[in-house]
Every structure is written in C-alpha cells, then in structure tokens.
PDB file of C-alpha atoms in Angstrom:
ATOM      1  CA  UNK U   1     -24.163  52.013  81.962  1.00 41.00           C
ATOM      2  CA  UNK U   2     -26.085  52.190  78.834  1.00 42.00           C
ATOM      3  CA  UNK U   3     -25.850  49.517  76.035  1.00 38.00           C
ATOM      4  CA  UNK U   4     -25.390  50.243  72.342  1.00 36.00           C
ATOM      5  CA  UNK U   5     -27.896  48.389  70.163  1.00 43.00           C
ATOM      6  CA  UNK U   6     -26.567  46.371  67.142  1.00 47.00           C
ATOM      7  CA  UNK U   7     -29.809  46.980  65.176  1.00 49.00           C
ATOM      8  CA  UNK U   8     -29.780  49.756  62.548  1.00 51.00           C
ATOM      9  CA  UNK U   9     -31.941  52.781  63.159  1.00 52.00           C
ATOM     10  CA  UNK U  10     -35.221  53.293  61.324  1.00 47.00           C
ATOM     11  CA  UNK U  11     -33.749  56.201  59.330  1.00 50.00           C
ATOM     12  CA  UNK U  12     -30.925  53.983  58.031  1.00 47.00           C
ATOM     13  CA  UNK U  13     -33.382  51.268  57.038  1.00 44.00           C
ATOM     14  CA  UNK U  14     -35.508  53.805  55.150  1.00 41.00           C
ATOM     15  CA  UNK U  15     -32.438  55.189  53.358  1.00 50.00           C
ATOM     16  CA  UNK U  16     -31.347  51.702  52.302  1.00 52.00           C
ATOM     17  CA  UNK U  17     -34.809  50.903  50.983  1.00 47.00           C
ATOM     18  CA  UNK U  18     -34.913  54.170  49.062  1.00 39.00           C
ATOM     19  CA  UNK U  19     -31.506  53.435  47.501  1.00 48.00           C
ATOM     20  CA  UNK U  20     -32.699  49.961  46.499  1.00 48.00           C
ATOM     21  CA  UNK U  21     -35.882  51.358  44.995  1.00 38.00           C
ATOM     22  CA  UNK U  22     -33.884  53.938  43.033  1.00 36.00           C
ATOM     23  CA  UNK U  23     -31.462  51.263  41.812  1.00 40.00           C
ATOM     24  CA  UNK U  24     -34.368  48.994  40.799  1.00 38.00           C
ATOM     25  CA  UNK U  25     -35.976  51.860  38.915  1.00 35.00           C
ATOM     26  CA  UNK U  26     -32.664  52.544  37.125  1.00 34.00           C
ATOM     27  CA  UNK U  27     -32.220  48.881  36.176  1.00 33.00           C
ATOM     28  CA  UNK U  28     -35.804  48.559  34.932  1.00 29.00           C
ATOM     29  CA  UNK U  29     -35.579  51.786  32.922  1.00 31.00           C
ATOM     30  CA  UNK U  30     -32.288  50.602  31.439  1.00 30.00           C
ATOM     31  CA  UNK U  31     -33.835  47.279  30.436  1.00 30.00           C
ATOM     32  CA  UNK U  32     -36.791  49.066  28.907  1.00 27.00           C
ATOM     33  CA  UNK U  33     -34.346  51.234  26.960  1.00 29.00           C
ATOM     34  CA  UNK U  34     -32.592  48.120  25.550  1.00 27.00           C
ATOM     35  CA  UNK U  35     -35.776  46.270  24.734  1.00 28.00           C
ATOM     36  CA  UNK U  36     -37.136  49.264  22.880  1.00 29.00           C
ATOM     37  CA  UNK U  37     -34.318  48.895  20.350  1.00 31.00           C
ATOM     38  CA  UNK U  38     -34.810  45.136  19.915  1.00 30.00           C
ATOM     39  CA  UNK U  39     -37.958  45.303  17.732  1.00 33.00           C
ATOM     40  CA  UNK U  40     -36.001  47.185  15.031  1.00 37.00           C
ATOM     41  CA  UNK U  41     -33.096  44.734  15.128  1.00 56.00           C
ATOM     42  CA  UNK U  42     -35.179  41.595  15.647  1.00 68.00           C
ATOM     43  CA  UNK U  43     -36.814  42.117  12.256  1.00 82.00           C
ATOM     44  CA  UNK U  44     -33.424  42.077  10.538  1.00 94.00           C
ATOM     45  CA  UNK U  45     -31.447  39.075   9.375  1.00 96.00           C
ATOM     46  CA  UNK U  46     -27.689  38.798   8.975  1.00 97.00           C
ATOM     47  CA  UNK U  47     -27.225  36.457   6.026  1.00 98.00           C
ATOM     48  CA  UNK U  48     -23.985  34.506   5.899  1.00 98.00           C
ATOM     49  CA  UNK U  49     -22.703  31.351   4.236  1.00 98.00           C
ATOM     50  CA  UNK U  50     -21.746  28.930   7.026  1.00 97.00           C
ATOM     51  CA  UNK U  51     -19.278  26.205   6.131  1.00 97.00           C
ATOM     52  CA  UNK U  52     -16.854  24.180   8.235  1.00 95.00           C
ATOM     53  CA  UNK U  53     -13.905  21.996   7.228  1.00 96.00           C
ATOM     54  CA  UNK U  54     -15.118  18.499   6.422  1.00 95.00           C
ATOM     55  CA  UNK U  55     -18.656  19.572   5.493  1.00 95.00           C
ATOM     56  CA  UNK U  56     -20.093  18.635   2.110  1.00 96.00           C
ATOM     57  CA  UNK U  57     -22.765  20.443   0.115  1.00 97.00           C
ATOM     58  CA  UNK U  58     -24.607  18.691  -2.715  1.00 97.00           C
ATOM     59  CA  UNK U  59     -26.489  20.619  -5.396  1.00 97.00           C
ATOM     60  CA  UNK U  60     -28.811  18.899  -7.865  1.00 97.00           C
ATOM     61  CA  UNK U  61     -29.765  21.081 -10.827  1.00 97.00           C
ATOM     62  CA  UNK U  62     -32.313  20.595 -13.588  1.00 97.00           C
ATOM     63  CA  UNK U  63     -32.047  22.782 -16.691  1.00 97.00           C
ATOM     64  CA  UNK U  64     -34.406  23.414 -19.556  1.00 97.00           C
ATOM     65  CA  UNK U  65     -32.402  25.043 -22.343  1.00 96.00           C
ATOM     66  CA  UNK U  66     -33.458  26.559 -25.660  1.00 96.00           C
ATOM     67  CA  UNK U  67     -31.364  27.846 -28.563  1.00 95.00           C
ATOM     68  CA  UNK U  68     -32.673  29.840 -31.525  1.00 95.00           C
ATOM     69  CA  UNK U  69     -30.240  30.133 -34.435  1.00 91.00           C
ATOM     70  CA  UNK U  70     -30.863  30.884 -38.125  1.00 88.00           C
ATOM     71  CA  UNK U  71     -34.578  30.361 -37.697  1.00 87.00           C
ATOM     72  CA  UNK U  72     -34.183  26.958 -36.042  1.00 92.00           C
ATOM     73  CA  UNK U  73     -35.176  26.178 -32.474  1.00 94.00           C
ATOM     74  CA  UNK U  74     -33.230  23.536 -30.549  1.00 93.00           C
ATOM     75  CA  UNK U  75     -34.164  22.253 -27.101  1.00 95.00           C
ATOM     76  CA  UNK U  76     -31.844  20.603 -24.636  1.00 95.00           C
ATOM     77  CA  UNK U  77     -32.241  19.388 -21.063  1.00 96.00           C
ATOM     78  CA  UNK U  78     -29.421  19.142 -18.533  1.00 95.00           C
ATOM     79  CA  UNK U  79     -29.049  17.432 -15.207  1.00 95.00           C
ATOM     80  CA  UNK U  80     -26.092  18.526 -13.077  1.00 95.00           C
ATOM     81  CA  UNK U  81     -24.877  16.920  -9.868  1.00 95.00           C
ATOM     82  CA  UNK U  82     -22.428  19.058  -7.951  1.00 96.00           C
ATOM     83  CA  UNK U  83     -20.577  17.991  -4.807  1.00 96.00           C
ATOM     84  CA  UNK U  84     -18.654  20.668  -2.900  1.00 96.00           C
ATOM     85  CA  UNK U  85     -16.234  19.522  -0.200  1.00 96.00           C
ATOM     86  CA  UNK U  86     -15.022  22.076   2.363  1.00 97.00           C
ATOM     87  CA  UNK U  87     -11.260  21.621   2.715  1.00 97.00           C
ATOM     88  CA  UNK U  88     -10.370  24.495   5.053  1.00 98.00           C
ATOM     89  CA  UNK U  89     -11.680  27.789   6.447  1.00 98.00           C
ATOM     90  CA  UNK U  90      -9.768  30.860   7.579  1.00 96.00           C
ATOM     91  CA  UNK U  91     -10.552  34.568   7.943  1.00 93.00           C
ATOM     92  CA  UNK U  92     -14.201  34.240   6.850  1.00 95.00           C
ATOM     93  CA  UNK U  93     -13.172  32.368   3.710  1.00 97.00           C
ATOM     94  CA  UNK U  94     -13.392  28.660   2.889  1.00 98.00           C
ATOM     95  CA  UNK U  95     -11.581  26.609   0.262  1.00 98.00           C
ATOM     96  CA  UNK U  96     -13.860  24.199  -1.595  1.00 98.00           C
ATOM     97  CA  UNK U  97     -13.138  21.314  -3.913  1.00 97.00           C
ATOM     98  CA  UNK U  98     -15.915  20.775  -6.416  1.00 95.00           C
ATOM     99  CA  UNK U  99     -16.954  17.863  -8.610  1.00 95.00           C
ATOM    100  CA  UNK U 100     -19.397  18.702 -11.411  1.00 95.00           C
ATOM    101  CA  UNK U 101     -21.061  15.771 -13.196  1.00 94.00           C
ATOM    102  CA  UNK U 102     -23.167  16.859 -16.166  1.00 94.00           C
ATOM    103  CA  UNK U 103     -25.766  14.902 -18.142  1.00 95.00           C
ATOM    104  CA  UNK U 104     -27.566  16.017 -21.275  1.00 94.00           C
ATOM    105  CA  UNK U 105     -30.382  14.938 -23.510  1.00 93.00           C
ATOM    106  CA  UNK U 106     -32.033  16.325 -26.623  1.00 92.00           C
ATOM    107  CA  UNK U 107     -35.636  15.210 -26.009  1.00 88.00           C
ATOM    108  CA  UNK U 108     -36.572  15.547 -29.661  1.00 85.00           C
ATOM    109  CA  UNK U 109     -33.850  13.070 -30.602  1.00 86.00           C
ATOM    110  CA  UNK U 110     -33.270  10.823 -27.585  1.00 83.00           C
ATOM    111  CA  UNK U 111     -35.394  10.587 -24.404  1.00 83.00           C
ATOM    112  CA  UNK U 112     -32.488   9.269 -22.293  1.00 88.00           C
ATOM    113  CA  UNK U 113     -29.899  11.374 -20.488  1.00 91.00           C
ATOM    114  CA  UNK U 114     -26.300  10.719 -21.437  1.00 91.00           C
ATOM    115  CA  UNK U 115     -23.128  11.602 -19.571  1.00 90.00           C
ATOM    116  CA  UNK U 116     -21.653  14.787 -20.988  1.00 89.00           C
ATOM    117  CA  UNK U 117     -18.637  15.869 -18.952  1.00 89.00           C
ATOM    118  CA  UNK U 118     -17.105  15.810 -15.498  1.00 92.00           C
ATOM    119  CA  UNK U 119     -15.418  18.962 -14.242  1.00 93.00           C
ATOM    120  CA  UNK U 120     -13.226  19.401 -11.193  1.00 95.00           C
ATOM    121  CA  UNK U 121     -12.571  22.715  -9.499  1.00 96.00           C
ATOM    122  CA  UNK U 122     -10.996  24.240  -6.413  1.00 98.00           C
ATOM    123  CA  UNK U 123     -11.991  27.733  -5.341  1.00 98.00           C
ATOM    124  CA  UNK U 124     -12.667  29.993  -2.354  1.00 98.00           C
ATOM    125  CA  UNK U 125     -15.951  31.391  -1.100  1.00 98.00           C
ATOM    126  CA  UNK U 126     -16.290  34.131   1.519  1.00 98.00           C
ATOM    127  CA  UNK U 127     -19.004  34.196   4.158  1.00 98.00           C
ATOM    128  CA  UNK U 128     -20.720  36.888   2.063  1.00 98.00           C
ATOM    129  CA  UNK U 129     -20.810  34.501  -0.902  1.00 98.00           C
ATOM    130  CA  UNK U 130     -18.068  36.008  -3.075  1.00 98.00           C
ATOM    131  CA  UNK U 131     -16.128  33.465  -5.169  1.00 98.00           C
ATOM    132  CA  UNK U 132     -12.411  33.429  -5.990  1.00 97.00           C
ATOM    133  CA  UNK U 133     -11.841  30.948  -8.817  1.00 97.00           C
ATOM    134  CA  UNK U 134      -8.341  30.382 -10.259  1.00 96.00           C
ATOM    135  CA  UNK U 135      -8.023  30.929 -13.995  1.00 93.00           C
ATOM    136  CA  UNK U 136      -7.394  27.259 -14.779  1.00 94.00           C
ATOM    137  CA  UNK U 137     -10.887  26.230 -13.629  1.00 94.00           C
ATOM    138  CA  UNK U 138     -13.986  26.780 -15.743  1.00 91.00           C
ATOM    139  CA  UNK U 139     -16.462  25.776 -13.036  1.00 94.00           C
ATOM    140  CA  UNK U 140     -18.532  27.090 -11.462  1.00 94.00           C
ATOM    141  CA  UNK U 141     -19.505  29.393 -14.306  1.00 93.00           C
ATOM    142  CA  UNK U 142     -22.170  31.321 -12.367  1.00 96.00           C
ATOM    143  CA  UNK U 143     -20.139  32.797  -9.525  1.00 98.00           C
ATOM    144  CA  UNK U 144     -20.923  34.728  -6.343  1.00 98.00           C
ATOM    145  CA  UNK U 145     -24.683  34.130  -6.564  1.00 98.00           C
ATOM    146  CA  UNK U 146     -26.180  34.742  -4.098  1.00 98.00           C
ATOM    147  CA  UNK U 147     -23.976  37.225  -2.229  1.00 98.00           C
ATOM    148  CA  UNK U 148     -25.076  39.116   0.851  1.00 98.00           C
ATOM    149  CA  UNK U 149     -24.937  42.533   2.449  1.00 98.00           C
ATOM    150  CA  UNK U 150     -22.365  43.373   5.116  1.00 97.00           C
ATOM    151  CA  UNK U 151     -25.147  44.474   7.481  1.00 97.00           C
ATOM    152  CA  UNK U 152     -28.382  42.847   8.738  1.00 97.00           C
ATOM    153  CA  UNK U 153     -31.286  43.151   6.314  1.00 97.00           C
ATOM    154  CA  UNK U 154     -34.990  43.718   6.958  1.00 97.00           C
ATOM    155  CA  UNK U 155     -37.894  42.755   4.693  1.00 97.00           C
ATOM    156  CA  UNK U 156     -38.027  44.957   1.615  1.00 97.00           C
ATOM    157  CA  UNK U 157     -34.407  46.098   1.814  1.00 98.00           C
ATOM    158  CA  UNK U 158     -32.149  45.911  -1.237  1.00 98.00           C
ATOM    159  CA  UNK U 159     -28.414  45.572  -1.770  1.00 99.00           C
ATOM    160  CA  UNK U 160     -26.013  45.135  -4.677  1.00 99.00           C
ATOM    161  CA  UNK U 161     -23.041  42.792  -5.009  1.00 99.00           C
ATOM    162  CA  UNK U 162     -20.773  41.863  -7.937  1.00 98.00           C
ATOM    163  CA  UNK U 163     -20.981  38.461  -9.609  1.00 98.00           C
ATOM    164  CA  UNK U 164     -19.285  36.810 -12.572  1.00 98.00           C
ATOM    165  CA  UNK U 165     -20.485  34.799 -15.545  1.00 97.00           C
ATOM    166  CA  UNK U 166     -17.961  32.593 -17.327  1.00 96.00           C
ATOM    167  CA  UNK U 167     -18.692  31.420 -20.889  1.00 95.00           C
ATOM    168  CA  UNK U 168     -16.702  28.727 -22.638  1.00 92.00           C
ATOM    169  CA  UNK U 169     -16.837  29.030 -26.442  1.00 92.00           C
ATOM    170  CA  UNK U 170     -14.975  26.972 -29.061  1.00 91.00           C
ATOM    171  CA  UNK U 171     -12.608  29.918 -29.549  1.00 90.00           C
ATOM    172  CA  UNK U 172     -11.944  30.611 -25.880  1.00 91.00           C
ATOM    173  CA  UNK U 173     -13.397  31.785 -22.595  1.00 93.00           C
ATOM    174  CA  UNK U 174     -15.214  35.036 -21.881  1.00 95.00           C
ATOM    175  CA  UNK U 175     -15.509  36.406 -18.325  1.00 96.00           C
ATOM    176  CA  UNK U 176     -18.144  39.059 -17.631  1.00 97.00           C
ATOM    177  CA  UNK U 177     -18.597  40.932 -14.348  1.00 97.00           C
ATOM    178  CA  UNK U 178     -22.161  41.893 -13.470  1.00 98.00           C
ATOM    179  CA  UNK U 179     -23.787  43.680 -10.545  1.00 98.00           C
ATOM    180  CA  UNK U 180     -26.699  41.771  -9.084  1.00 99.00           C
ATOM    181  CA  UNK U 181     -29.424  43.728  -7.312  1.00 99.00           C
ATOM    182  CA  UNK U 182     -30.983  41.773  -4.428  1.00 99.00           C
ATOM    183  CA  UNK U 183     -34.171  42.202  -2.410  1.00 99.00           C
ATOM    184  CA  UNK U 184     -35.241  40.348   0.741  1.00 98.00           C
ATOM    185  CA  UNK U 185     -38.898  39.247   0.819  1.00 98.00           C
ATOM    186  CA  UNK U 186     -39.084  37.479   4.198  1.00 97.00           C
ATOM    187  CA  UNK U 187     -39.738  33.852   5.092  1.00 97.00           C
ATOM    188  CA  UNK U 188     -41.707  31.923   2.490  1.00 98.00           C
ATOM    189  CA  UNK U 189     -42.466  28.373   1.409  1.00 98.00           C
ATOM    190  CA  UNK U 190     -41.161  26.713  -1.746  1.00 98.00           C
ATOM    191  CA  UNK U 191     -42.169  23.586  -3.610  1.00 98.00           C
ATOM    192  CA  UNK U 192     -40.564  21.830  -6.547  1.00 97.00           C
ATOM    193  CA  UNK U 193     -41.681  18.443  -7.840  1.00 93.00           C
ATOM    194  CA  UNK U 194     -42.139  16.338  -4.677  1.00 93.00           C
ATOM    195  CA  UNK U 195     -39.786  18.482  -2.586  1.00 96.00           C
ATOM    196  CA  UNK U 196     -40.732  21.428  -0.391  1.00 97.00           C
ATOM    197  CA  UNK U 197     -39.359  23.631   2.348  1.00 98.00           C
ATOM    198  CA  UNK U 198     -39.423  26.993   4.056  1.00 98.00           C
ATOM    199  CA  UNK U 199     -36.699  29.629   4.034  1.00 98.00           C
ATOM    200  CA  UNK U 200     -35.770  33.265   3.560  1.00 98.00           C
ATOM    201  CA  UNK U 201     -36.776  34.289   0.030  1.00 99.00           C
ATOM    202  CA  UNK U 202     -34.274  36.498  -1.746  1.00 99.00           C
ATOM    203  CA  UNK U 203     -34.760  37.663  -5.326  1.00 99.00           C
ATOM    204  CA  UNK U 204     -32.188  39.208  -7.630  1.00 99.00           C
ATOM    205  CA  UNK U 205     -31.675  40.378 -11.198  1.00 99.00           C
ATOM    206  CA  UNK U 206     -28.966  41.836 -13.377  1.00 99.00           C
ATOM    207  CA  UNK U 207     -28.176  42.868 -16.939  1.00 98.00           C
ATOM    208  CA  UNK U 208     -25.153  41.598 -18.822  1.00 97.00           C
ATOM    209  CA  UNK U 209     -23.240  43.220 -21.679  1.00 97.00           C
ATOM    210  CA  UNK U 210     -19.984  42.306 -23.394  1.00 96.00           C
ATOM    211  CA  UNK U 211     -18.298  44.089 -26.303  1.00 94.00           C
ATOM    212  CA  UNK U 212     -15.110  42.407 -27.496  1.00 88.00           C
ATOM    213  CA  UNK U 213     -12.105  44.614 -28.205  1.00 77.00           C
ATOM    214  CA  UNK U 214     -10.449  41.937 -30.308  1.00 81.00           C
ATOM    215  CA  UNK U 215     -11.676  39.494 -32.915  1.00 80.00           C
ATOM    216  CA  UNK U 216     -11.415  35.849 -31.933  1.00 85.00           C
ATOM    217  CA  UNK U 217     -12.663  33.042 -34.109  1.00 86.00           C
ATOM    218  CA  UNK U 218     -15.428  31.090 -32.425  1.00 88.00           C
ATOM    219  CA  UNK U 219     -16.112  33.790 -29.834  1.00 93.00           C
ATOM    220  CA  UNK U 220     -19.066  36.232 -30.026  1.00 94.00           C
ATOM    221  CA  UNK U 221     -18.317  39.830 -30.876  1.00 92.00           C
ATOM    222  CA  UNK U 222     -21.060  41.012 -28.507  1.00 95.00           C
ATOM    223  CA  UNK U 223     -23.128  39.393 -25.754  1.00 97.00           C
ATOM    224  CA  UNK U 224     -26.358  40.771 -24.298  1.00 98.00           C
ATOM    225  CA  UNK U 225     -28.013  39.091 -21.355  1.00 98.00           C
ATOM    226  CA  UNK U 226     -30.512  39.308 -18.536  1.00 98.00           C
ATOM    227  CA  UNK U 227     -30.917  37.175 -15.424  1.00 98.00           C
ATOM    228  CA  UNK U 228     -33.399  36.898 -12.611  1.00 98.00           C
ATOM    229  CA  UNK U 229     -33.187  34.505  -9.713  1.00 98.00           C
ATOM    230  CA  UNK U 230     -34.979  33.468  -6.560  1.00 98.00           C
ATOM    231  CA  UNK U 231     -33.202  31.785  -3.653  1.00 99.00           C
ATOM    232  CA  UNK U 232     -34.682  30.296  -0.490  1.00 99.00           C
ATOM    233  CA  UNK U 233     -31.902  30.536   2.090  1.00 98.00           C
ATOM    234  CA  UNK U 234     -31.546  28.569   5.331  1.00 98.00           C
ATOM    235  CA  UNK U 235     -30.154  31.111   7.783  1.00 97.00           C
ATOM    236  CA  UNK U 236     -29.377  28.411  10.380  1.00 96.00           C
ATOM    237  CA  UNK U 237     -27.477  26.034   8.078  1.00 96.00           C
ATOM    238  CA  UNK U 238     -25.978  28.912   6.134  1.00 97.00           C
ATOM    239  CA  UNK U 239     -26.712  27.542   2.642  1.00 98.00           C
ATOM    240  CA  UNK U 240     -29.564  27.850   0.141  1.00 98.00           C
ATOM    241  CA  UNK U 241     -32.352  25.270   0.189  1.00 98.00           C
ATOM    242  CA  UNK U 242     -33.715  25.835  -3.303  1.00 99.00           C
ATOM    243  CA  UNK U 243     -33.128  28.186  -6.228  1.00 98.00           C
ATOM    244  CA  UNK U 244     -34.862  29.115  -9.476  1.00 98.00           C
ATOM    245  CA  UNK U 245     -32.793  30.968 -12.064  1.00 98.00           C
ATOM    246  CA  UNK U 246     -33.837  32.211 -15.497  1.00 98.00           C
ATOM    247  CA  UNK U 247     -31.154  33.357 -17.931  1.00 98.00           C
ATOM    248  CA  UNK U 248     -31.502  34.868 -21.390  1.00 98.00           C
ATOM    249  CA  UNK U 249     -28.655  35.686 -23.795  1.00 98.00           C
ATOM    250  CA  UNK U 250     -28.088  37.002 -27.312  1.00 97.00           C
ATOM    251  CA  UNK U 251     -24.732  36.192 -28.923  1.00 96.00           C
ATOM    252  CA  UNK U 252     -23.695  38.295 -31.915  1.00 94.00           C
ATOM    253  CA  UNK U 253     -20.792  37.125 -34.080  1.00 91.00           C
ATOM    254  CA  UNK U 254     -18.576  39.223 -36.328  1.00 87.00           C
ATOM    255  CA  UNK U 255     -20.133  37.733 -39.467  1.00 86.00           C
ATOM    256  CA  UNK U 256     -23.505  39.073 -38.353  1.00 86.00           C
ATOM    257  CA  UNK U 257     -24.917  35.739 -37.186  1.00 90.00           C
ATOM    258  CA  UNK U 258     -26.927  35.955 -33.960  1.00 94.00           C
ATOM    259  CA  UNK U 259     -27.973  33.231 -31.528  1.00 95.00           C
ATOM    260  CA  UNK U 260     -30.502  33.479 -28.724  1.00 97.00           C
ATOM    261  CA  UNK U 261     -30.209  31.158 -25.760  1.00 96.00           C
ATOM    262  CA  UNK U 262     -32.305  30.763 -22.602  1.00 98.00           C
ATOM    263  CA  UNK U 263     -31.973  28.674 -19.440  1.00 98.00           C
ATOM    264  CA  UNK U 264     -34.624  27.802 -16.860  1.00 98.00           C
ATOM    265  CA  UNK U 265     -32.825  26.281 -13.861  1.00 98.00           C
ATOM    266  CA  UNK U 266     -34.100  24.621 -10.689  1.00 98.00           C
ATOM    267  CA  UNK U 267     -31.613  23.654  -7.985  1.00 98.00           C
ATOM    268  CA  UNK U 268     -31.961  21.821  -4.660  1.00 98.00           C
ATOM    269  CA  UNK U 269     -29.226  21.897  -1.991  1.00 98.00           C
ATOM    270  CA  UNK U 270     -28.306  19.420   0.745  1.00 96.00           C
ATOM    271  CA  UNK U 271     -25.657  19.833   3.428  1.00 93.00           C
ATOM    272  CA  UNK U 272     -23.328  17.260   5.008  1.00 82.00           C
ATOM    273  CA  UNK U 273     -23.820  14.640   2.321  1.00 65.00           C
ATOM    274  CA  UNK U 274     -21.534  11.726   3.191  1.00 64.00           C
ATOM    275  CA  UNK U 275     -20.406   9.510   0.334  1.00 56.00           C
ATOM    276  CA  UNK U 276     -19.449   6.121   1.738  1.00 56.00           C
ATOM    277  CA  UNK U 277     -18.525   3.237  -0.561  1.00 57.00           C
ATOM    278  CA  UNK U 278     -22.126   2.031  -0.366  1.00 59.00           C
ATOM    279  CA  UNK U 279     -23.386   5.527  -1.219  1.00 54.00           C
ATOM    280  CA  UNK U 280     -21.058   5.675  -4.210  1.00 51.00           C
ATOM    281  CA  UNK U 281     -22.415   2.345  -5.477  1.00 57.00           C
ATOM    282  CA  UNK U 282     -25.970   3.615  -5.023  1.00 55.00           C
ATOM    283  CA  UNK U 283     -25.074   6.870  -6.762  1.00 54.00           C
ATOM    284  CA  UNK U 284     -23.566   4.964  -9.708  1.00 55.00           C
ATOM    285  CA  UNK U 285     -26.668   2.772  -9.987  1.00 59.00           C
ATOM    286  CA  UNK U 286     -28.923   5.839  -9.962  1.00 55.00           C
ATOM    287  CA  UNK U 287     -26.858   7.426 -12.721  1.00 54.00           C
ATOM    288  CA  UNK U 288     -27.187   4.252 -14.793  1.00 58.00           C
ATOM    289  CA  UNK U 289     -30.959   4.412 -14.378  1.00 57.00           C
ATOM    290  CA  UNK U 290     -31.015   8.100 -15.311  1.00 51.00           C
ATOM    291  CA  UNK U 291     -29.032   7.403 -18.453  1.00 53.00           C
ATOM    292  CA  UNK U 292     -31.414   4.595 -19.296  1.00 54.00           C
ATOM    293  CA  UNK U 293     -34.471   6.763 -18.777  1.00 51.00           C
ATOM    294  CA  UNK U 294     -35.728   4.665 -15.843  1.00 51.00           C
ATOM    295  CA  UNK U 295     -35.748   7.457 -13.255  1.00 46.00           C
ATOM    296  CA  UNK U 296     -37.627  10.778 -13.371  1.00 44.00           C
ATOM    297  CA  UNK U 297     -35.407  13.774 -13.947  1.00 38.00           C
ATOM    298  CA  UNK U 298     -37.563  16.563 -12.589  1.00 39.00           C
ATOM    299  CA  UNK U 299     -38.062  17.894 -16.123  1.00 37.00           C
ATOM    300  CA  UNK U 300     -41.337  17.414 -17.900  1.00 38.00           C
ATOM    301  CA  UNK U 301     -41.030  16.344 -21.552  1.00 39.00           C
ATOM    302  CA  UNK U 302     -42.116  18.816 -24.219  1.00 41.00           C
ATOM    303  CA  UNK U 303     -45.396  18.098 -25.975  1.00 38.00           C
ATOM    304  CA  UNK U 304     -43.864  18.753 -29.394  1.00 40.00           C
ATOM    305  CA  UNK U 305     -40.719  16.730 -28.776  1.00 37.00           C
ATOM    306  CA  UNK U 306     -41.212  14.643 -31.904  1.00 38.00           C
ATOM    307  CA  UNK U 307     -41.232  17.540 -34.364  1.00 40.00           C
ATOM    308  CA  UNK U 308     -38.453  18.324 -36.811  1.00 38.00           C
ATOM    309  CA  UNK U 309     -36.017  15.716 -35.479  1.00 35.00           C
ATOM    310  CA  UNK U 310     -34.089  15.512 -38.708  1.00 39.00           C
ATOM    311  CA  UNK U 311     -33.433  19.253 -38.914  1.00 39.00           C
ATOM    312  CA  UNK U 312     -32.239  19.528 -35.298  1.00 37.00           C
ATOM    313  CA  UNK U 313     -30.141  16.414 -35.018  1.00 36.00           C
ATOM    314  CA  UNK U 314     -26.454  17.089 -34.694  1.00 37.00           C
ATOM    315  CA  UNK U 315     -26.755  20.755 -33.684  1.00 38.00           C
ATOM    316  CA  UNK U 316     -24.589  21.916 -30.784  1.00 43.00           C
ATOM    317  CA  UNK U 317     -24.909  24.685 -28.238  1.00 51.00           C
ATOM    318  CA  UNK U 318     -22.119  27.210 -28.550  1.00 49.00           C
ATOM    319  CA  UNK U 319     -22.318  28.737 -25.053  1.00 57.00           C
ATOM    320  CA  UNK U 320     -22.092  25.520 -23.057  1.00 60.00           C
ATOM    321  CA  UNK U 321     -24.004  25.048 -19.834  1.00 64.00           C
ATOM    322  CA  UNK U 322     -24.751  27.261 -16.859  1.00 70.00           C
ATOM    323  CA  UNK U 323     -24.724  26.492 -13.164  1.00 69.00           C
TER     324      UNK U 323
END
C-alpha cells in the first residue's frame, strides 16, 4: 500500500515563492510611491502656537521711540516686561492672563528708566495666533502678530492673516484692523546684544489707515501707518524666540496738526518661566537696578542725547506705547 507524503510538491513551493515575490514587489513599489511624495511635504512646515495650561511665556521688549511734532523731535526709550500665564486650553484656543510692566526714560532728560504703568489683561489666542481681547482690556495693543496659515508652508510661500492695532489717546481708544502679509524664509540665525539663537524666519508687513467718521477731542482725525516685522519662530516649542518690529505712523488732527511717530522694537521670548518667591525678589531687585541705571537695557544711548533738553522736557507722547 502506497504512502502519501506530507511534503508539498515542487510546483506548490514554486507557486508560493512566486506569490511572495509578487507581494514583496507590491509592498516595495507601494513604499516607493509613498516616499516619492515625502520630499514635497518634508520641505513644508506647519506653524502653530503650542501652549498648555500652567505654562508661562515671558517677553522682554526694548523700544526706541521717536516723535516729530511742530518741528520738534522727541526721543523716548521703553522697556517692557510681559508675563503671560496659560490658564486653560480648549478647542485649539488658550486663555491667557497677562501682566505688562512698562518702564520709560527720556535719554535727553534723564538716563535712568522709571516705572510707567502696569497693565493686566486676560485674552484668548488660537493655535494660529489670532487674539480675542475683551473690550475692557487695552493690552496687548499689537494683536494677532504673528499669525499662521492653515496649511503647511514651504520656503518662499506667502499668506495673509488679519491683525489689530489698538491705540489709546487722551480722548479715547481707536481700534484698526489690518491685513498682514507673511513670507517664510527658512531656518536662520539671529543675534541681539549678547543673545542668539536659530529658528524659522518669518517676515511680514502691512499698511494701516484710519479715517474717523466722528470728531472726538484728543483723538486723531486720520491715521496713516506702515509696519514691517521679522520673527524667528521655534516650531518645537511653538512660540517665537526673537522678533524685530518697525512701526511708523502719522497722526492728523482736526485742527490740522500732524504728528509723526516711529517705533523700533526688539523682543526676546522665554517659555515656562517659573516665578517663585525667590525669583520675585530677584526680579524686584533687577527692576530697582534698571530704574537706577545700574543695569544695561539693551538700548544704546543716542550720541546727541544732551541737545535741546529744555525744549523737549515735559513733552508727552500722544499715541502711547506699542507691544
């Protein structure tokens, strides 16, 4: 009686090997098809603000400000310290509580910084960078800058997003919506004073125009402006590292008087700044030294800071501060 062998026949073995080879070829071709699309996408970056409840962001700003009015030129320097605390996040939107400490000096009158004002604010920011600030808060007054595209961006691409400038005048507040045009320039290095870093460089600019429909005392009848900015963004941390913003305005009043005002702003960001009691004491001591002129401010003094002190003393800036 014959015996049936348990070993597969040669034809079955060949068929199995052929099926495996075909399946391997299909898998490899599929992988090649996927990887061929990766080079296009790998060169793109999806920019998003990344904040979590409990995180803090500190922004230190240094402003050089100039006002030209009635033939007189007035220079002012500002130092702003801004602490943003993330209270909650939901649906790609975070609620922040902000503390804005502002210090000012007129270098042609007094070399020391002096405390100006402290502002408190609570507002929302989306992951794209759009702000929602309740009417009762004046800060921040440069809002939704920078804001990002919905889609990933490659080097050289441009996008447009709305932003808001808020001006506080003696006669009231003026809110102006602008449309900032952005362009991504790739990864680049930045350096300011003794600080440096490397991030995604994004540049933007916009024009500003306001024509009042009603006459208010102490508020300009028309406002013309232009802004250009450069931001180095940390895509991993989801916040900027450093920014440089230049603002230029012309304020025209109903009586025909015109004022020109310009801002040159440098800002450095830090994330997860923890303020313990010891940190608060150190912060207070540093502020005392700044006010006393013992610490550098990041702003170089003007060479002609001693000129025309008498004529410029006591002048005030009508448009407030930016930042």
